[in-house]
Structure formats: structure tokens, C-alpha cells
């Protein structure tokens, strides 16, 4: 599995690159803002972007800010023209759907993806929250689709009333079997078994518990990736999945078990992937047991 770092922070990117495990970088307007705020005017933003591109010999996603097809395409072309010649590694991030309220056009994103893929500009389709969006992005020619695992877990927790508010660490999510059981409990609570088949798909309240009308019964962010991967594999799309909005090493492991091509991971979670107290304990024991004769052989 390729590992991208989900940050625009140059120090983090350089450090991850020095570990020899980095395959790419993803940014978005929020990550750029965070990086610029913490760099405190050390360098101009265009120099900052150039340095990211030079540091990593792999895809670097830069996101557009407009919401209409033509303007998104224009921004994408500007970014590509200004930066791609640096290291031939710019990928343009386009939201799958730029609608922000009811009545807005839901297809500006895929239209932009289609246009850009036809002109040969690689697209990472972002803000993907359900498998059908990934299917449409793949059909439009996206090179990558980025499902937002952590944000779907937030959404599911809120829906089923398992969110413990601020005490709930960001990286924790329930396994799909548990959320499925909670869903079943809610259903049992609301309707009798006999009524289940007839009523469940017409009962908005039950449907809303798991957003079935929209998500077709997803139980976790990992479940979202699993479903999406099956769909893309079924039709042999070349579109690669970048598991995004990752909050824990456990999510990374589960993505790798599913054969997801890429995970874009916050710097701190990449660090967590390497740490185990039993490794440290073993290390300490080896260190204490080194006898001088052995050390002198090693010192040559
Ligand atoms: O890659 C998408 C990511 O930056 C969003 O992460 O934790 O804000 O949901 P998060």
C-alpha cells in the first residue's frame, strides 16, 4: 500500500520523506491554512508549494476552490501550469459534489473531472462519502477517489447516538458489527419482527438512523472503503482509492487488509503505526544485554 502524508506542513513532509516510506502528499485548503499559519510568514505560499513538490517524488494533490465546472477547470489548469513542471507530480483535487445547499447543482464536480481527465490532468476526487459517488467519479475519469473515513464515522456515531462528545477521542470508531447491532436494536425497539419486512423501508425514522436512503446501510468508514473497492474492482476501473480522513493506525491496518491502494495519513498517525511498547521493552532488554566482547567485534 502506498503511504501519502495528509499535510501541507513542510517539516512533517521532509521528516516523513527521510523515513523512506513516503509515496505522496495530499493537501486541501484547510491543511494549507494550517501550514501557513504555523510557518508564520517564513516563505511565500508559492515557494512553499514548490518545496513540497521538490521534496516528494510522488503525487502531490492540490485542491481547487471554485464550485462551478468552468472555474474549477480554470483553477486546475492554472495550478497545473504553474507547478507541474517542477517535478511532474501535481494532481488536482476536485470535490465530487460542490453543492452546499438544496437546489445547488450536484454535478459540477464530475463535469470538471470529465473535462480535466480528457485534457490529461490527473484528478483526485475528494469529499467522497458514499460508494455511488466513487462510481460516478471513476466513470468521469478520476485517477484517484478519496473516501473520508473519519468523517463518515463521526456521522454514523452521531446518527446512532453513540457519540460521547468531547470525551470521545477522534481516532476511535466502532466496528461495523457493533453499529449494525445497535441499528438492529433500534429497529426492534420501533417495530415488531412481523412488521419488519413490510415497514422498514417505508419508515423514515428507521431509515434515518442509518441514513439508508443515502448511504445504503454503511456501518463505518472502513465499510465505505470496502464497498467502494468492490464496486471499482467489479468493473475493473483503473481509478485508485486514497483512504482519507484517517484518524487511527487501526484504520490504516484495516485499509491494508482490504487491499486499498493508498492511504493518506496524518503525520501523527504514521508515527503511531511504528510504535509498540513491547518493541521498546524488547529493545531495552537487548541494549542492556550487550556484552563488551560482542561490542568490540561490532566496532571493528
Ligand atoms: O484527507 C482529508 C482530510 O484532510 C480530512 O481529514 O480529519 O479533517 O476529516 P479530517
Short mmCIF file of C-alpha atoms and ligand atoms in Angstrom, two decimals:
data_model
loop_
_atom_site.label_atom_id
_atom_site.label_comp_id
_atom_site.label_asym_id
_atom_site.label_seq_id
_atom_site.Cartn_x
_atom_site.Cartn_y
_atom_site.Cartn_z
CA UNK A 1 0.00 0.00 0.00
CA UNK A 2 1.25 3.47 -0.85
CA UNK A 3 1.51 5.88 2.04
CA UNK A 4 0.78 9.56 1.48
CA UNK A 5 1.06 12.13 4.24
CA UNK A 6 -2.05 14.26 4.69
CA UNK A 7 -0.46 17.62 5.45
CA UNK A 8 0.96 20.78 3.91
CA UNK A 9 3.47 21.19 6.76
CA UNK A 10 6.94 21.16 5.19
CA UNK A 11 8.73 19.92 8.29
CA UNK A 12 6.36 16.96 8.55
CA UNK A 13 6.70 16.18 4.84
CA UNK A 14 10.52 16.35 4.98
CA UNK A 15 10.64 14.18 8.10
CA UNK A 16 8.29 11.54 6.61
CA UNK A 17 10.32 11.60 3.39
CA UNK A 18 13.52 10.98 5.38
CA UNK A 19 11.96 7.74 6.77
CA UNK A 20 11.93 6.27 3.27
CA UNK A 21 8.24 5.29 3.38
CA UNK A 22 6.58 8.27 1.71
CA UNK A 23 4.85 7.89 -1.67
CA UNK A 24 2.91 11.14 -1.95
CA UNK A 25 1.23 14.11 -0.27
CA UNK A 26 -2.34 15.36 -0.09
CA UNK A 27 -3.31 18.91 0.80
CA UNK A 28 -6.56 20.82 0.96
CA UNK A 29 -7.38 24.47 1.71
CA UNK A 30 -7.67 23.75 5.46
CA UNK A 31 -4.27 22.00 5.58
CA UNK A 32 -2.65 24.82 3.57
CA UNK A 33 -4.12 27.37 6.01
CA UNK A 34 -2.79 25.38 8.99
CA UNK A 35 0.69 25.09 7.45
CA UNK A 36 0.84 28.77 6.51
CA UNK A 37 -0.34 29.81 9.99
CA UNK A 38 2.35 27.71 11.68
CA UNK A 39 5.13 28.78 9.25
CA UNK A 40 4.44 32.41 10.29
CA UNK A 41 5.42 34.01 7.00
CA UNK A 42 8.74 32.17 6.65
CA UNK A 43 8.26 31.87 2.90
CA UNK A 44 5.71 32.75 0.23
CA UNK A 45 2.98 30.19 -0.45
CA UNK A 46 4.14 29.51 -3.99
CA UNK A 47 7.69 28.77 -2.74
CA UNK A 48 6.18 26.58 -0.03
CA UNK A 49 4.27 24.56 -2.67
CA UNK A 50 7.38 24.31 -4.88
CA UNK A 51 9.34 22.92 -1.94
CA UNK A 52 6.67 20.29 -1.23
CA UNK A 53 6.75 19.23 -4.89
CA UNK A 54 10.55 19.02 -4.89
CA UNK A 55 10.66 17.05 -1.63
CA UNK A 56 8.41 14.19 -2.72
CA UNK A 57 8.87 12.07 -5.83
CA UNK A 58 5.24 11.06 -5.88
CA UNK A 59 1.80 12.59 -6.46
CA UNK A 60 1.04 15.82 -4.60
CA UNK A 61 -2.63 16.81 -4.51
CA UNK A 62 -3.54 20.50 -4.69
CA UNK A 63 -7.21 21.44 -4.39
CA UNK A 64 -9.31 23.94 -6.33
CA UNK A 65 -11.51 26.46 -4.53
CA UNK A 66 -14.27 27.28 -7.03
CA UNK A 67 -17.57 25.42 -7.24
CA UNK A 68 -18.59 25.75 -10.90
CA UNK A 69 -17.17 23.48 -13.56
CA UNK A 70 -15.61 26.13 -15.78
CA UNK A 71 -13.97 27.99 -12.91
CA UNK A 72 -12.70 24.76 -11.31
CA UNK A 73 -11.18 23.70 -14.62
CA UNK A 74 -9.56 27.12 -14.98
CA UNK A 75 -8.05 26.94 -11.48
CA UNK A 76 -6.88 23.38 -12.14
CA UNK A 77 -5.16 24.44 -15.35
CA UNK A 78 -3.51 27.38 -13.59
CA UNK A 79 -2.20 25.18 -10.77
CA UNK A 80 -1.02 22.54 -13.21
CA UNK A 81 0.70 25.03 -15.48
CA UNK A 82 2.41 26.86 -12.64
CA UNK A 83 3.58 23.87 -10.65
CA UNK A 84 3.61 20.61 -12.60
CA UNK A 85 6.87 21.36 -14.45
CA UNK A 86 8.71 21.45 -11.09
CA UNK A 87 8.64 17.66 -10.57
CA UNK A 88 5.84 16.35 -12.83
CA UNK A 89 3.83 15.29 -9.78
CA UNK A 90 0.84 17.63 -9.45
CA UNK A 91 -2.59 16.05 -9.05
CA UNK A 92 -5.66 18.28 -8.92
CA UNK A 93 -8.18 17.71 -6.16
CA UNK A 94 -11.78 18.24 -7.20
CA UNK A 95 -14.71 17.80 -4.78
CA UNK A 96 -17.08 15.09 -6.01
CA UNK A 97 -20.02 17.43 -5.49
CA UNK A 98 -19.68 21.15 -4.81
CA UNK A 99 -23.33 21.70 -3.80
CA UNK A 100 -23.59 23.38 -0.41
CA UNK A 101 -27.36 23.61 -0.13
CA UNK A 102 -30.50 22.17 -1.62
CA UNK A 103 -31.06 23.45 -5.13
CA UNK A 104 -27.33 23.80 -5.94
CA UNK A 105 -26.11 21.78 -8.93
CA UNK A 106 -24.83 18.38 -7.78
CA UNK A 107 -22.84 17.60 -10.92
CA UNK A 108 -20.32 20.45 -11.25
CA UNK A 109 -17.59 18.26 -9.71
CA UNK A 110 -17.96 15.30 -12.04
CA UNK A 111 -18.26 17.61 -15.04
CA UNK A 112 -14.94 19.21 -14.10
CA UNK A 113 -13.38 15.77 -13.58
CA UNK A 114 -14.52 14.71 -17.03
CA UNK A 115 -13.06 17.81 -18.69
CA UNK A 116 -9.76 17.58 -16.84
CA UNK A 117 -9.31 13.86 -17.43
CA UNK A 118 -9.87 14.44 -21.15
CA UNK A 119 -7.11 17.03 -21.17
CA UNK A 120 -4.75 14.67 -19.35
CA UNK A 121 -4.68 16.48 -15.99
CA UNK A 122 -4.83 13.85 -13.22
CA UNK A 123 -7.65 14.28 -10.73
CA UNK A 124 -8.03 13.20 -7.13
CA UNK A 125 -11.76 13.29 -6.46
CA UNK A 126 -12.25 14.37 -2.86
CA UNK A 127 -15.01 14.54 -0.21
CA UNK A 128 -16.32 11.13 -1.26
CA UNK A 129 -18.79 9.95 1.38
CA UNK A 130 -20.63 7.15 -0.39
CA UNK A 131 -19.81 4.41 -2.89
CA UNK A 132 -22.10 5.76 -5.61
CA UNK A 133 -20.11 8.99 -5.68
CA UNK A 134 -16.93 6.97 -6.26
CA UNK A 135 -18.58 5.08 -9.10
CA UNK A 136 -19.52 8.32 -10.82
CA UNK A 137 -16.09 9.86 -10.26
CA UNK A 138 -14.50 6.76 -11.79
CA UNK A 139 -16.84 6.95 -14.76
CA UNK A 140 -15.89 10.61 -15.25
CA UNK A 141 -12.21 9.60 -15.38
CA UNK A 142 -10.81 10.41 -11.92
CA UNK A 143 -7.38 8.90 -11.37
CA UNK A 144 -7.99 8.76 -7.61
CA UNK A 145 -11.04 8.82 -5.33
CA UNK A 146 -10.73 9.85 -1.70
CA UNK A 147 -13.30 8.42 0.71
CA UNK A 148 -13.41 10.31 4.03
CA UNK A 149 -13.39 7.52 6.60
CA UNK A 150 -13.17 9.57 9.78
CA UNK A 151 -15.94 11.95 8.81
CA UNK A 152 -18.26 9.05 7.98
CA UNK A 153 -17.50 7.54 11.39
CA UNK A 154 -18.35 10.91 13.02
CA UNK A 155 -21.61 10.95 11.08
CA UNK A 156 -22.57 7.37 11.99
CA UNK A 157 -21.78 7.92 15.68
CA UNK A 158 -24.00 10.98 15.73
CA UNK A 159 -26.78 9.20 13.90
CA UNK A 160 -26.95 6.24 16.24
CA UNK A 161 -26.42 8.21 19.42
CA UNK A 162 -23.10 6.59 20.33
CA UNK A 163 -21.15 9.82 20.28
CA UNK A 164 -19.74 10.64 23.70
CA UNK A 165 -18.99 14.22 22.75
CA UNK A 166 -15.70 15.83 23.62
CA UNK A 167 -14.53 12.85 25.67
CA UNK A 168 -14.56 10.75 22.55
CA UNK A 169 -11.03 10.55 21.08
CA UNK A 170 -11.01 11.48 17.39
CA UNK A 171 -9.35 8.25 16.30
CA UNK A 172 -11.84 5.84 17.87
CA UNK A 173 -14.64 4.27 15.89
CA UNK A 174 -16.94 1.33 16.44
CA UNK A 175 -16.55 -1.85 14.43
CA UNK A 176 -19.30 -2.26 11.84
CA UNK A 177 -20.71 -5.35 13.62
CA UNK A 178 -21.39 -3.26 16.72
CA UNK A 179 -23.07 -0.39 14.90
CA UNK A 180 -25.08 -2.95 12.97
CA UNK A 181 -26.24 -4.47 16.27
CA UNK A 182 -27.19 -1.05 17.60
CA UNK A 183 -29.11 -0.42 14.41
CA UNK A 184 -30.92 -3.73 14.87
CA UNK A 185 -31.73 -2.79 18.46
CA UNK A 186 -33.29 0.47 17.30
CA UNK A 187 -35.31 -1.38 14.71
CA UNK A 188 -36.52 -3.97 17.23
CA UNK A 189 -37.43 -1.17 19.56
CA UNK A 190 -39.55 0.57 17.00
CA UNK A 191 -41.33 -2.18 15.12
CA UNK A 192 -42.20 -5.81 15.65
CA UNK A 193 -40.42 -8.55 13.76
CA UNK A 194 -43.52 -9.32 11.73
CA UNK A 195 -43.73 -5.76 10.54
CA UNK A 196 -40.05 -5.54 9.69
CA UNK A 197 -40.09 -6.55 6.05
CA UNK A 198 -43.18 -4.55 5.18
CA UNK A 199 -42.45 -1.43 7.14
CA UNK A 200 -38.74 -0.86 7.44
CA UNK A 201 -38.18 0.63 4.03
CA UNK A 202 -41.16 2.95 4.44
CA UNK A 203 -40.32 4.16 7.93
CA UNK A 204 -38.36 7.37 7.58
CA UNK A 205 -37.34 7.40 11.22
CA UNK A 206 -35.76 3.95 10.97
CA UNK A 207 -34.23 4.77 7.61
CA UNK A 208 -32.70 7.94 9.05
CA UNK A 209 -30.99 6.04 11.85
CA UNK A 210 -28.52 4.73 9.34
CA UNK A 211 -29.20 7.15 6.57
CA UNK A 212 -30.25 4.20 4.48
CA UNK A 213 -31.89 6.46 1.94
CA UNK A 214 -28.49 7.99 1.21
CA UNK A 215 -25.80 5.56 2.25
CA UNK A 216 -27.42 2.20 1.61
CA UNK A 217 -26.53 0.95 5.06
CA UNK A 218 -22.89 1.76 5.75
CA UNK A 219 -21.69 0.95 9.24
CA UNK A 220 -18.23 2.52 9.40
CA UNK A 221 -15.67 4.42 7.36
CA UNK A 222 -13.94 1.10 6.67
CA UNK A 223 -17.25 -0.27 5.42
CA UNK A 224 -17.41 2.66 2.98
CA UNK A 225 -13.97 1.80 1.57
CA UNK A 226 -14.82 -1.91 1.37
CA UNK A 227 -17.99 -1.23 -0.61
CA UNK A 228 -16.27 1.24 -2.91
CA UNK A 229 -13.38 -1.12 -3.57
CA UNK A 230 -15.78 -3.95 -4.50
CA UNK A 231 -17.60 -1.71 -6.94
CA UNK A 232 -14.46 -0.37 -8.63
CA UNK A 233 -12.95 -3.88 -8.83
CA UNK A 234 -16.20 -5.35 -10.23
CA UNK A 235 -15.89 -3.13 -13.29
CA UNK A 236 -12.08 -3.01 -13.47
CA UNK A 237 -11.86 0.75 -13.17
CA UNK A 238 -8.28 1.99 -13.05
CA UNK A 239 -9.27 4.63 -10.50
CA UNK A 240 -7.26 4.15 -7.31
CA UNK A 241 -8.68 4.63 -3.82
CA UNK A 242 -6.92 7.02 -1.46
CA UNK A 243 -8.35 6.30 2.00
CA UNK A 244 -8.56 9.78 3.56
CA UNK A 245 -9.72 11.47 6.76
CA UNK A 246 -7.80 8.76 8.59
CA UNK A 247 -7.65 9.17 12.37
CA UNK A 248 -6.04 5.97 13.63
CA UNK A 249 -3.44 3.32 12.86
CA UNK A 250 -6.23 0.75 13.13
CA UNK A 251 -7.95 2.29 10.12
CA UNK A 252 -4.69 2.11 8.17
CA UNK A 253 -4.31 -1.59 9.02
CA UNK A 254 -7.89 -2.35 8.01
CA UNK A 255 -7.43 -0.50 4.72
CA UNK A 256 -4.28 -2.52 4.03
CA UNK A 257 -6.18 -5.74 4.81
CA UNK A 258 -8.79 -4.73 2.23
CA UNK A 259 -6.10 -4.12 -0.38
CA UNK A 260 -6.77 -0.38 -0.64
CA UNK A 261 -4.13 1.07 -2.97
CA UNK A 262 -3.26 4.22 -1.00
CA UNK A 263 -3.88 5.75 2.42
CA UNK A 264 -3.26 9.43 3.09
CA UNK A 265 -2.40 9.65 6.74
CA UNK A 266 -1.82 12.48 9.23
CA UNK A 267 1.81 12.69 10.36
CA UNK A 268 0.97 11.72 13.96
CA UNK A 269 -0.87 8.57 12.83
CA UNK A 270 2.13 7.49 10.70
CA UNK A 271 4.20 7.83 13.89
CA UNK A 272 1.65 5.68 15.79
CA UNK A 273 1.99 2.99 13.13
CA UNK A 274 5.57 2.42 14.22
CA UNK A 275 5.19 2.44 18.00
CA UNK A 276 4.62 -0.59 20.25
CA UNK A 277 5.53 -0.73 23.93
CA UNK A 278 6.65 -4.37 23.63
CA UNK A 279 9.09 -3.36 20.85
CA UNK A 280 10.50 -0.68 23.17
CA UNK A 281 10.67 -3.13 26.06
CA UNK A 282 12.47 -5.69 23.85
CA UNK A 283 14.85 -3.00 22.63
CA UNK A 284 15.73 -2.03 26.20
CA UNK A 285 16.46 -5.67 27.10
CA UNK A 286 18.72 -6.17 24.04
CA UNK A 287 20.51 -2.93 24.86
CA UNK A 288 21.16 -3.98 28.46
CA UNK A 289 22.46 -7.43 27.44
CA UNK A 290 25.20 -6.27 25.08
CA UNK A 291 28.47 -7.75 26.39
CA UNK A 292 31.75 -5.85 25.76
CA UNK A 293 33.25 -8.69 23.65
CA UNK A 294 30.31 -8.53 21.27
CA UNK A 295 30.51 -4.75 21.12
CA UNK A 296 34.20 -4.83 20.28
CA UNK A 297 33.54 -7.16 17.31
CA UNK A 298 30.88 -4.75 16.07
CA UNK A 299 33.14 -1.73 16.49
CA UNK A 300 35.68 -3.44 14.24
O1 LIG B 1 -7.64 13.86 3.51
C1 LIG B 1 -8.78 14.51 4.01
C2 LIG B 1 -8.51 15.04 5.34
O2 LIG B 1 -7.60 16.10 5.30
C3 LIG B 1 -9.70 15.37 6.17
O3 LIG B 1 -9.41 14.86 7.42
O4 LIG B 1 -9.60 14.55 9.85
O5 LIG B 1 -10.35 16.71 8.76
O6 LIG B 1 -11.64 14.63 8.45
P1 LIG B 1 -10.30 15.21 8.69
#
